[in-house]
Amino acid sequence: MVLMPVLKRIFGMDQRVVPSWPASVDPFGRVVHRHQNEFASLEYLVDGAPELRPLVILQSLDLCCWPTGLFCRTAKAAGFRVISIRRPGFGANSPLTDREAQTGLIRSFLEEMNLENVVLVGIGCSNPICERVTLSGDSRVAFTVFSNCGFNYEQMGEFQPEWMAKALEQALTSPAGGQLSLMALKSSWGVFGQTWVFENLWRKSIGDIAFLRNNPELMSESISMLQTRLDVPTFTFELGNALKEDPILSDGCFRDTPAMVISGIETTGSWKTGIEREADRLGLPPVAYLTSGDMSVIYQSADEFFSVLADAL
């Protein structure tokens, strides 16, 4: 039993990021603010003038870096200001492993910021929170983008290499399984280098690998944050968001909702078939495929993203 605290210290599992509030900065000196309600907090970065339409992006375990400068410049040219949100359990935010409570936190943020006509964007594991904000009927949200989403498609078989799939599957079996899987991932970062896990997880997409290598400052900050901050409850909560069936996703639940689904053309054929069936079942329009990236598709294919978004609005 004495060994566990030692391993936690080695792998960063007992470390906490000390916040620097009322504001901190991202790797490029952009100000990172904090919003807090009675239950939890989130961090957010704003890039763009107040008169531009708000594009609110919910970060996730899949991609928890701040938006690239190129993406934000492309957004401004398209008439948007980018608001990127780092949710509970990431950065200096305490864990909050409750979907409804996270939904309430996002809605309180939109209200405090007095945002209107919002385009809300989910990425990977943050999509279930995005779905709940959208289905809540919040009048501040005018349109929703589900990016790199799986909905209720059984996607465990999509993960490669096989050891990664087994580690993720083990993490969902029990808290002990989650702890073992997270320790293995953190030890891999320590042994093989900071980007090794993402290089393996993202290897099916040339665009994702390009994003990883072309944005070293942003990715280094986010991976370092995961190494020191990610805990077992947040890790398993995020995986459950992506990999467990969500009862809120009933047939036709988005039929009358202004929304779209974005994915990368570089993803697998089985994934495309799965999400296309889910989009149809849920009442969403056909999936829009962009040419570069999978996990990072909205950033890696920024011009295309804002083009298809403009067509959908």
CSV table of C-alpha atoms in Angstrom, one decimal:
chain,number,residue,atom,x,y,z
A,1,MET,CA,0.0,0.0,0.0
A,2,VAL,CA,3.0,2.3,0.6
A,3,LEU,CA,3.8,2.1,-3.1
A,4,MET,CA,0.7,3.8,-4.4
A,5,PRO,CA,1.5,7.4,-3.0
A,6,VAL,CA,4.9,7.0,-4.5
A,7,LEU,CA,3.6,6.1,-7.9
A,8,LYS,CA,1.0,8.9,-7.8
A,9,ARG,CA,3.8,11.4,-7.1
A,10,ILE,CA,6.0,10.0,-10.0
A,11,PHE,CA,3.1,10.1,-12.5
A,12,GLY,CA,1.8,13.5,-11.4
A,13,MET,CA,-1.5,12.1,-10.0
A,14,ASP,CA,-1.3,14.0,-6.7
A,15,GLN,CA,-0.3,17.3,-8.3
A,16,ARG,CA,-2.6,20.3,-8.7
A,17,VAL,CA,-2.2,23.4,-10.9
A,18,VAL,CA,-2.0,26.6,-8.8
A,19,PRO,CA,-4.2,29.1,-10.4
A,20,SER,CA,-3.1,32.7,-11.1
A,21,TRP,CA,-6.4,34.7,-10.8
A,22,PRO,CA,-8.2,36.9,-11.6
A,23,ALA,CA,-6.4,36.1,-14.9
A,24,SER,CA,-3.7,33.9,-16.4
A,25,VAL,CA,-2.3,33.6,-19.9
A,26,ASP,CA,-2.0,31.0,-22.6
A,27,PRO,CA,1.3,30.1,-24.4
A,28,PHE,CA,0.9,33.2,-26.6
A,29,GLY,CA,0.1,35.6,-23.9
A,30,ARG,CA,-3.6,35.7,-24.5
A,31,VAL,CA,-5.6,36.3,-21.3
A,32,VAL,CA,-7.3,33.3,-19.7
A,33,HIS,CA,-10.2,34.3,-17.4
A,34,ARG,CA,-12.2,32.3,-14.9
A,35,HIS,CA,-16.0,31.9,-14.4
A,36,GLN,CA,-17.4,30.3,-11.3
A,37,ASN,CA,-20.9,29.5,-10.1
A,38,GLU,CA,-22.0,28.0,-6.8
A,39,PHE,CA,-20.8,24.5,-7.8
A,40,ALA,CA,-17.7,24.8,-10.0
A,41,SER,CA,-15.5,26.9,-12.3
A,42,LEU,CA,-14.3,27.0,-15.9
A,43,GLU,CA,-11.5,28.9,-17.6
A,44,TYR,CA,-12.1,30.7,-20.9
A,45,LEU,CA,-10.2,32.7,-23.5
A,46,VAL,CA,-11.7,35.3,-25.8
A,47,ASP,CA,-10.2,36.2,-29.2
A,48,GLY,CA,-12.1,38.8,-31.2
A,49,ALA,CA,-14.1,42.0,-30.9
A,50,PRO,CA,-17.3,42.1,-28.8
A,51,GLU,CA,-19.4,43.0,-31.8
A,52,LEU,CA,-18.6,39.8,-33.6
A,53,ARG,CA,-20.9,36.7,-33.3
A,54,PRO,CA,-19.8,34.4,-30.4
A,55,LEU,CA,-18.4,31.0,-31.4
A,56,VAL,CA,-18.2,29.1,-28.1
A,57,ILE,CA,-16.0,26.0,-28.1
A,58,LEU,CA,-16.1,23.4,-25.3
A,59,GLN,CA,-12.7,21.8,-25.0
A,60,SER,CA,-12.5,18.1,-24.1
A,61,LEU,CA,-10.1,15.3,-23.1
A,62,ASP,CA,-9.6,14.6,-26.9
A,63,LEU,CA,-8.4,18.2,-27.6
A,64,CYS,CA,-7.9,20.4,-24.6
A,65,CYS,CA,-5.6,23.1,-26.1
A,66,TRP,CA,-6.5,26.7,-26.7
A,67,PRO,CA,-7.4,27.7,-30.3
A,68,THR,CA,-4.7,28.4,-32.8
A,69,GLY,CA,-4.0,32.0,-33.9
A,70,LEU,CA,-4.8,31.0,-37.5
A,71,PHE,CA,-8.2,29.6,-36.5
A,72,CYS,CA,-9.0,32.8,-34.6
A,73,ARG,CA,-8.0,35.0,-37.5
A,74,THR,CA,-10.1,32.9,-39.9
A,75,ALA,CA,-13.0,33.2,-37.4
A,76,LYS,CA,-12.7,37.0,-37.4
A,77,ALA,CA,-12.7,37.2,-41.1
A,78,ALA,CA,-15.9,35.1,-41.1
A,79,GLY,CA,-17.5,37.4,-38.5
A,80,PHE,CA,-17.0,35.4,-35.3
A,81,ARG,CA,-15.1,36.0,-32.0
A,82,VAL,CA,-13.8,32.8,-30.5
A,83,ILE,CA,-14.6,31.9,-26.9
A,84,SER,CA,-12.8,28.7,-25.9
A,85,ILE,CA,-13.9,27.0,-22.6
A,86,ARG,CA,-11.7,24.7,-20.5
A,87,ARG,CA,-14.2,22.7,-18.5
A,88,PRO,CA,-14.1,21.3,-14.9
A,89,GLY,CA,-11.3,18.8,-14.2
A,90,PHE,CA,-8.9,20.6,-16.6
A,91,GLY,CA,-6.6,23.5,-15.9
A,92,ALA,CA,-7.1,24.9,-12.5
A,93,ASN,CA,-10.7,23.8,-12.3
A,94,SER,CA,-11.8,21.3,-9.7
A,95,PRO,CA,-13.5,18.1,-11.1
A,96,LEU,CA,-17.2,18.1,-11.7
A,97,THR,CA,-18.3,14.6,-12.9
A,98,ASP,CA,-22.0,15.4,-13.4
A,99,ARG,CA,-23.4,16.2,-16.9
A,100,GLU,CA,-26.3,18.2,-15.7
A,101,ALA,CA,-24.2,20.3,-13.3
A,102,GLN,CA,-21.7,21.0,-16.1
A,103,THR,CA,-24.6,22.0,-18.4
A,104,GLY,CA,-25.7,24.5,-15.7
A,105,LEU,CA,-22.2,25.9,-15.5
A,106,ILE,CA,-22.0,26.5,-19.2
A,107,ARG,CA,-25.5,28.1,-19.2
A,108,SER,CA,-24.5,30.4,-16.2
A,109,PHE,CA,-21.4,31.4,-18.2
A,110,LEU,CA,-23.5,32.3,-21.3
A,111,GLU,CA,-25.8,34.4,-19.0
A,112,GLU,CA,-23.0,36.1,-17.1
A,113,MET,CA,-21.2,37.0,-20.4
A,114,ASN,CA,-24.6,38.2,-21.8
A,115,LEU,CA,-24.0,36.3,-25.0
A,116,GLU,CA,-26.6,36.1,-27.6
A,117,ASN,CA,-26.9,34.4,-31.0
A,118,VAL,CA,-24.3,31.9,-29.9
A,119,VAL,CA,-22.9,29.2,-32.1
A,120,LEU,CA,-22.0,26.4,-29.7
A,121,VAL,CA,-19.3,23.9,-30.7
A,122,GLY,CA,-18.7,20.5,-29.0
A,123,ILE,CA,-15.5,18.5,-29.6
A,124,GLY,CA,-15.2,14.8,-28.9
A,125,CYS,CA,-15.9,14.1,-25.2
A,126,SER,CA,-17.5,17.5,-24.7
A,127,ASN,CA,-20.4,16.8,-27.1
A,128,PRO,CA,-22.7,15.3,-24.4
A,129,ILE,CA,-22.5,18.6,-22.5
A,130,CYS,CA,-23.0,20.5,-25.7
A,131,GLU,CA,-26.1,18.3,-26.4
A,132,ARG,CA,-27.6,19.0,-23.1
A,133,VAL,CA,-27.1,22.8,-23.3
A,134,THR,CA,-28.8,22.6,-26.8
A,135,LEU,CA,-31.7,20.5,-25.7
A,136,SER,CA,-32.3,22.7,-22.6
A,137,GLY,CA,-33.8,25.2,-24.9
A,138,ASP,CA,-31.4,28.0,-23.8
A,139,SER,CA,-32.4,30.9,-26.0
A,140,ARG,CA,-28.9,32.2,-26.1
A,141,VAL,CA,-27.8,29.3,-28.3
A,142,ALA,CA,-28.9,29.9,-31.9
A,143,PHE,CA,-26.9,27.0,-33.5
A,144,THR,CA,-24.9,24.0,-32.5
A,145,VAL,CA,-22.0,22.2,-34.1
A,146,PHE,CA,-21.2,18.6,-33.0
A,147,SER,CA,-17.6,18.0,-34.1
A,148,ASN,CA,-15.8,14.7,-33.9
A,149,CYS,CA,-18.9,13.2,-32.2
A,150,GLY,CA,-20.0,9.6,-31.8
A,151,PHE,CA,-23.4,10.0,-30.3
A,152,ASN,CA,-24.6,6.4,-29.4
A,153,TYR,CA,-22.4,4.7,-32.0
A,154,GLU,CA,-20.4,1.9,-30.5
A,155,GLN,CA,-17.0,3.2,-31.2
A,156,MET,CA,-14.6,1.2,-28.9
A,157,GLY,CA,-13.4,-0.9,-31.8
A,158,GLU,CA,-12.3,2.3,-33.6
A,159,PHE,CA,-9.4,3.0,-31.3
A,160,GLN,CA,-5.9,2.0,-32.4
A,161,PRO,CA,-3.4,0.6,-31.5
A,162,GLU,CA,-5.0,-2.3,-29.7
A,163,TRP,CA,-3.2,-1.5,-26.4
A,164,MET,CA,-4.9,1.9,-26.4
A,165,ALA,CA,-8.3,0.4,-26.9
A,166,LYS,CA,-7.7,-2.0,-24.0
A,167,ALA,CA,-6.5,0.7,-21.7
A,168,LEU,CA,-9.6,2.8,-22.4
A,169,GLU,CA,-11.9,-0.2,-22.0
A,170,GLN,CA,-10.2,-1.1,-18.7
A,171,ALA,CA,-10.7,2.5,-17.5
A,172,LEU,CA,-14.5,2.2,-17.7
A,173,THR,CA,-14.7,-1.1,-15.7
A,174,SER,CA,-14.1,0.4,-12.2
A,175,PRO,CA,-12.3,3.2,-10.4
A,176,ALA,CA,-9.3,0.9,-9.9
A,177,GLY,CA,-9.3,0.2,-13.7
A,178,GLY,CA,-9.5,3.9,-14.4
A,179,GLN,CA,-6.5,4.5,-12.0
A,180,LEU,CA,-4.4,1.8,-13.6
A,181,SER,CA,-5.2,3.0,-17.2
A,182,LEU,CA,-4.4,6.7,-16.3
A,183,MET,CA,-1.2,5.7,-14.6
A,184,ALA,CA,-0.1,3.7,-17.7
A,185,LEU,CA,-0.8,6.7,-19.9
A,186,LYS,CA,1.1,9.1,-17.7
A,187,SER,CA,4.0,6.7,-17.4
A,188,SER,CA,4.0,6.5,-21.2
A,189,TRP,CA,4.3,10.3,-21.4
A,190,GLY,CA,7.3,10.1,-19.0
A,191,VAL,CA,9.1,7.2,-20.8
A,192,PHE,CA,8.4,7.9,-24.5
A,193,GLY,CA,8.0,11.6,-24.6
A,194,GLN,CA,5.2,14.2,-24.3
A,195,THR,CA,3.6,13.7,-27.7
A,196,TRP,CA,3.9,9.9,-27.9
A,197,VAL,CA,0.3,9.1,-26.6
A,198,PHE,CA,-1.3,11.5,-29.1
A,199,GLU,CA,0.9,10.4,-31.9
A,200,ASN,CA,-0.5,6.8,-31.4
A,201,LEU,CA,-4.0,7.9,-30.7
A,202,TRP,CA,-4.2,10.2,-33.7
A,203,ARG,CA,-2.1,8.1,-36.2
A,204,LYS,CA,-5.1,7.4,-38.5
A,205,SER,CA,-5.3,11.1,-39.4
A,206,ILE,CA,-2.4,12.8,-41.3
A,207,GLY,CA,-4.1,16.1,-40.5
A,208,ASP,CA,-4.1,15.4,-36.7
A,209,ILE,CA,-0.4,14.5,-36.7
A,210,ALA,CA,0.3,17.8,-38.7
A,211,PHE,CA,-1.7,19.7,-36.1
A,212,LEU,CA,0.2,18.1,-33.3
A,213,ARG,CA,3.6,18.9,-34.9
A,214,ASN,CA,2.7,22.4,-36.2
A,215,ASN,CA,1.4,23.7,-32.8
A,216,PRO,CA,4.0,22.6,-30.3
A,217,GLU,CA,3.4,25.5,-27.9
A,218,LEU,CA,-0.4,24.9,-27.6
A,219,MET,CA,-0.1,21.1,-27.5
A,220,SER,CA,2.8,21.2,-25.0
A,221,GLU,CA,0.8,23.4,-22.6
A,222,SER,CA,-2.3,21.1,-22.9
A,223,ILE,CA,-0.3,17.9,-22.5
A,224,SER,CA,1.6,19.2,-19.5
A,225,MET,CA,-1.7,20.2,-18.0
A,226,LEU,CA,-3.0,16.7,-18.5
A,227,GLN,CA,0.1,15.2,-17.0
A,228,THR,CA,-0.1,17.3,-13.8
A,229,ARG,CA,-3.9,17.9,-13.5
A,230,LEU,CA,-5.9,15.0,-15.0
A,231,ASP,CA,-7.3,12.8,-12.2
A,232,VAL,CA,-9.2,9.5,-12.3
A,233,PRO,CA,-12.8,10.9,-11.8
A,234,THR,CA,-12.3,13.4,-14.7
A,235,PHE,CA,-10.6,10.8,-16.9
A,236,THR,CA,-13.3,8.2,-16.5
A,237,PHE,CA,-16.1,10.8,-16.8
A,238,GLU,CA,-14.8,12.1,-20.1
A,239,LEU,CA,-14.3,8.6,-21.5
A,240,GLY,CA,-17.9,7.7,-20.4
A,241,ASN,CA,-19.2,10.8,-22.2
A,242,ALA,CA,-17.7,9.4,-25.4
A,243,LEU,CA,-18.0,5.6,-25.0
A,244,LYS,CA,-21.1,4.9,-23.0
A,245,GLU,CA,-24.7,5.1,-24.4
A,246,ASP,CA,-26.4,8.3,-23.6
A,247,PRO,CA,-30.1,8.0,-22.8
A,248,ILE,CA,-30.8,11.6,-23.7
A,249,LEU,CA,-30.2,10.8,-27.4
A,250,SER,CA,-33.7,9.6,-28.2
A,251,ASP,CA,-34.8,9.1,-31.8
A,252,GLY,CA,-35.5,12.5,-33.5
A,253,CYS,CA,-34.4,14.6,-30.5
A,254,PHE,CA,-32.6,17.1,-32.7
A,255,ARG,CA,-35.2,17.2,-35.5
A,256,ASP,CA,-36.3,20.8,-35.0
A,257,THR,CA,-32.9,22.0,-33.7
A,258,PRO,CA,-30.6,24.3,-35.8
A,259,ALA,CA,-27.5,22.1,-35.7
A,260,MET,CA,-24.9,20.3,-37.8
A,261,VAL,CA,-22.4,17.4,-37.5
A,262,ILE,CA,-18.8,17.9,-38.6
A,263,SER,CA,-16.2,15.2,-39.1
A,264,GLY,CA,-12.9,14.6,-41.0
A,265,ILE,CA,-12.7,12.8,-44.2
A,266,GLU,CA,-9.6,11.1,-42.8
A,267,THR,CA,-11.6,9.1,-40.3
A,268,THR,CA,-12.4,5.4,-40.9
A,269,GLY,CA,-15.2,4.1,-43.1
A,270,SER,CA,-16.8,2.3,-40.2
A,271,TRP,CA,-16.9,5.5,-38.1
A,272,LYS,CA,-18.4,7.4,-41.0
A,273,THR,CA,-21.1,4.8,-41.4
A,274,GLY,CA,-21.8,4.8,-37.6
A,275,ILE,CA,-22.1,8.6,-37.2
A,276,GLU,CA,-24.1,9.0,-40.4
A,277,ARG,CA,-26.7,6.5,-39.1
A,278,GLU,CA,-26.8,8.2,-35.7
A,279,ALA,CA,-27.2,11.7,-37.3
A,280,ASP,CA,-30.1,10.4,-39.3
A,281,ARG,CA,-31.7,8.7,-36.3
A,282,LEU,CA,-31.4,11.9,-34.2
A,283,GLY,CA,-32.9,14.1,-36.9
A,284,LEU,CA,-29.7,15.9,-37.9
A,285,PRO,CA,-28.7,16.9,-41.4
A,286,PRO,CA,-26.1,14.8,-43.3
A,287,VAL,CA,-22.6,14.8,-41.8
A,288,ALA,CA,-20.3,17.5,-43.3
A,289,TYR,CA,-16.8,16.1,-44.0
A,290,LEU,CA,-13.7,18.4,-44.0
A,291,THR,CA,-10.5,17.4,-45.8
A,292,SER,CA,-7.9,17.6,-43.0
A,293,GLY,CA,-7.9,16.4,-39.4
A,294,ASP,CA,-10.1,14.2,-37.3
A,295,MET,CA,-9.8,15.1,-33.6
A,296,SER,CA,-8.5,18.5,-34.7
A,297,VAL,CA,-10.8,18.9,-37.7
A,298,ILE,CA,-12.3,22.3,-37.0
A,299,TYR,CA,-8.8,23.8,-36.4
A,300,GLN,CA,-7.0,21.9,-39.1
A,301,SER,CA,-9.6,22.7,-41.7
A,302,ALA,CA,-10.6,26.2,-40.5
A,303,ASP,CA,-11.4,27.7,-43.9
A,304,GLU,CA,-13.7,24.8,-44.8
A,305,PHE,CA,-15.3,24.8,-41.3
A,306,PHE,CA,-16.4,28.4,-41.6
A,307,SER,CA,-17.5,27.9,-45.1
A,308,VAL,CA,-19.8,25.0,-44.3
A,309,LEU,CA,-20.9,26.8,-41.1
A,310,ALA,CA,-21.9,29.9,-43.1
A,311,ASP,CA,-23.9,27.7,-45.5
A,312,ALA,CA,-25.7,26.1,-42.6
A,313,LEU,CA,-26.6,29.3,-40.8
